[in-house]
Amino acid sequence: MSELQGQCMCGAVSVTATPVQASLTACHCAMCQRWASGPFLSFQADTGYAALGPVRTYQSSQWAERAFCGECGSVLWYRMTAPGRMHGQTQMSAGLFENAGGTELKLEFFIDEKPAGYAFAGAHRRMTGEECRAMFAETADGEA
């Protein structure tokens, strides 16, 4: 995949990232709904991404932090902080990049928490909250 250039809404934060694969993820958990005012659409960024500008982070759970622009509040990324095989994995906000970097939706997290007012079309994987929590618990334990 090619390196992408993006920025927050006000332009104070510029981001360079390379998607690990050409796929988007949508998370419908309650935290993402509050944070992104809807589903959090993202792609997994390869290591070596860069962000310049007033980036702020918030430790939102025992296993992850969320980043946002300190000026306009734009959602930047979600990063795994717990030890284990997913430590450091970063889900970059697709909205920072033109046409979401040209990727398509392949996975939805917390599908059972999705509001009834919308649905994404297509044949892609959908995981329940129970499935997601089990996956994150395995990650935190360093198993699987």
C-alpha positions as MATLAB code, in Angstrom:
seq = 'MSELQGQCMCGAVSVTATPVQASLTACHCAMCQRWASGPFLSFQADTGYAALGPVRTYQSSQWAERAFCGECGSVLWYRMTAPGRMHGQTQMSAGLFENAGGTELKLEFFIDEKPAGYAFAGAHRRMTGEECRAMFAETADGEA';
ca = [
       0.000    0.000    0.000;
       1.077    3.542   -0.627;
       1.820    6.131    2.040;
      -1.098    8.501    2.629;
      -1.055   12.166    3.633;
      -3.925   13.553    5.703;
      -4.883   16.250    8.145;
      -7.383   17.184   10.806;
     -10.305   19.522   10.153;
      -8.408   22.727   11.002;
      -5.114   21.616    9.418;
      -3.096   21.975   12.636;
      -2.262   18.234   12.656;
      -0.833   16.579    9.565;
      -0.605   12.791    9.403;
       1.400   10.416    7.230;
       0.447    6.742    7.354;
       0.564    3.575    5.295;
      -2.373    1.172    5.618;
      -1.359   -2.403    6.486;
      -4.023   -3.595    4.040;
      -6.724   -2.048    1.871;
      -9.561   -2.375    4.372;
     -11.625   -0.182    6.654;
     -13.043   -1.099   10.046;
     -16.139    0.426   11.636;
     -16.473    0.311   15.417;
     -19.934    0.805   16.930;
     -19.006    0.528   20.634;
     -20.479    3.096   23.006;
     -17.088    4.826   23.464;
     -16.551    5.231   19.719;
     -20.092    6.540   19.294;
     -19.424    9.236   21.904;
     -15.929    9.977   20.581;
     -16.696   10.074   16.855;
     -20.399   10.919   17.088;
     -21.155    7.690   15.239;
     -19.087    4.725   14.145;
     -15.312    5.124   14.179;
     -14.116    4.366   10.635;
     -10.445    3.477   10.488;
      -7.670    1.478    8.893;
      -4.744   -0.228   10.581;
      -1.635    1.906   10.090;
       1.744    0.313    9.532;
       4.466    1.170   12.041;
       6.320    4.365   11.265;
       3.296    6.628   10.854;
       3.851   10.268   11.811;
       1.673   13.061   13.168;
       2.849   16.645   13.483;
       0.982   19.297   15.400;
      -0.984   19.584   18.646;
      -1.833   15.900   19.162;
      -3.499   15.045   22.476;
      -4.170   11.553   23.800;
      -6.671   10.120   26.251;
      -6.334    6.698   27.937;
      -9.901    5.539   27.281;
      -9.651    1.962   28.588;
      -7.278   -0.484   30.220;
      -5.994   -1.504   26.798;
      -6.102    1.575   24.545;
      -5.728    5.305   24.061;
      -7.429    7.692   21.656;
      -5.793   10.684   19.986;
      -7.337   13.938   18.813;
      -6.290   17.362   17.560;
      -5.704   19.756   20.467;
      -7.077   22.635   18.367;
     -10.230   21.420   16.589;
     -10.814   18.082   18.348;
     -10.730   15.972   15.177;
     -10.486   12.230   15.818;
      -6.976   11.013   14.883;
      -6.402    7.400   15.989;
      -7.050    4.571   18.410;
      -3.911    2.755   19.660;
      -3.549   -0.468   21.669;
      -1.457    0.209   24.803;
      -1.813   -3.113   26.651;
       1.079   -5.552   26.506;
       0.601   -8.457   24.133;
       0.585   -9.215   20.444;
      -1.501   -6.163   19.500;
       0.526   -3.647   21.557;
       1.101   -0.495   19.510;
      -1.407   -1.417   16.810;
      -2.936    1.826   15.600;
      -6.267    2.325   13.890;
      -5.980    5.594   11.961;
      -9.141    7.648   11.414;
     -10.160    7.174    7.788;
     -11.662   10.673    7.677;
      -8.221   12.287    7.823;
      -7.457   11.050    4.311;
      -9.067   11.865    0.975;
     -11.561    9.166   -0.005;
     -10.558    7.254    3.166;
      -7.352    6.278    1.421;
      -9.314    4.396   -1.246;
     -10.055    1.459    1.056;
     -13.335   -0.424    1.547;
     -15.189   -1.617    4.641;
     -14.229   -5.198    5.601;
     -15.057   -5.455    9.342;
     -17.518   -4.061   11.877;
     -16.824   -4.254   15.631;
     -19.548   -4.227   18.320;
     -22.280   -4.782   15.739;
     -24.746   -5.491   18.548;
     -24.230   -1.928   19.870;
     -24.877   -0.252   16.501;
     -27.828    2.165   16.574;
     -30.830    1.004   14.562;
     -30.869    4.148   12.382;
     -28.177    3.066    9.896;
     -26.475   -0.010    8.467;
     -23.478   -0.578    6.213;
     -24.185   -2.682    3.136;
     -22.001   -5.477    1.873;
     -20.778   -8.912    2.761;
     -18.088   -8.294    5.364;
     -17.292   -9.648    8.826;
     -19.349   -8.389   11.754;
     -18.251   -9.068   15.357;
     -20.389   -8.730   18.485;
     -19.215   -6.988   21.627;
     -18.690  -10.356   23.300;
     -16.424  -11.494   20.443;
     -14.467   -8.211   20.578;
     -14.005   -8.305   24.358;
     -12.759  -11.899   24.134;
     -10.263  -10.875   21.447;
      -9.018   -7.893   23.505;
      -8.760  -10.047   26.651;
      -6.591  -12.539   24.740;
      -4.464   -9.647   23.526;
      -3.983   -8.223   27.016;
      -3.009  -11.662   28.326;
      -0.590  -12.133   25.431;
      -2.413  -15.276   24.332;
      -3.823  -16.422   21.006;
];
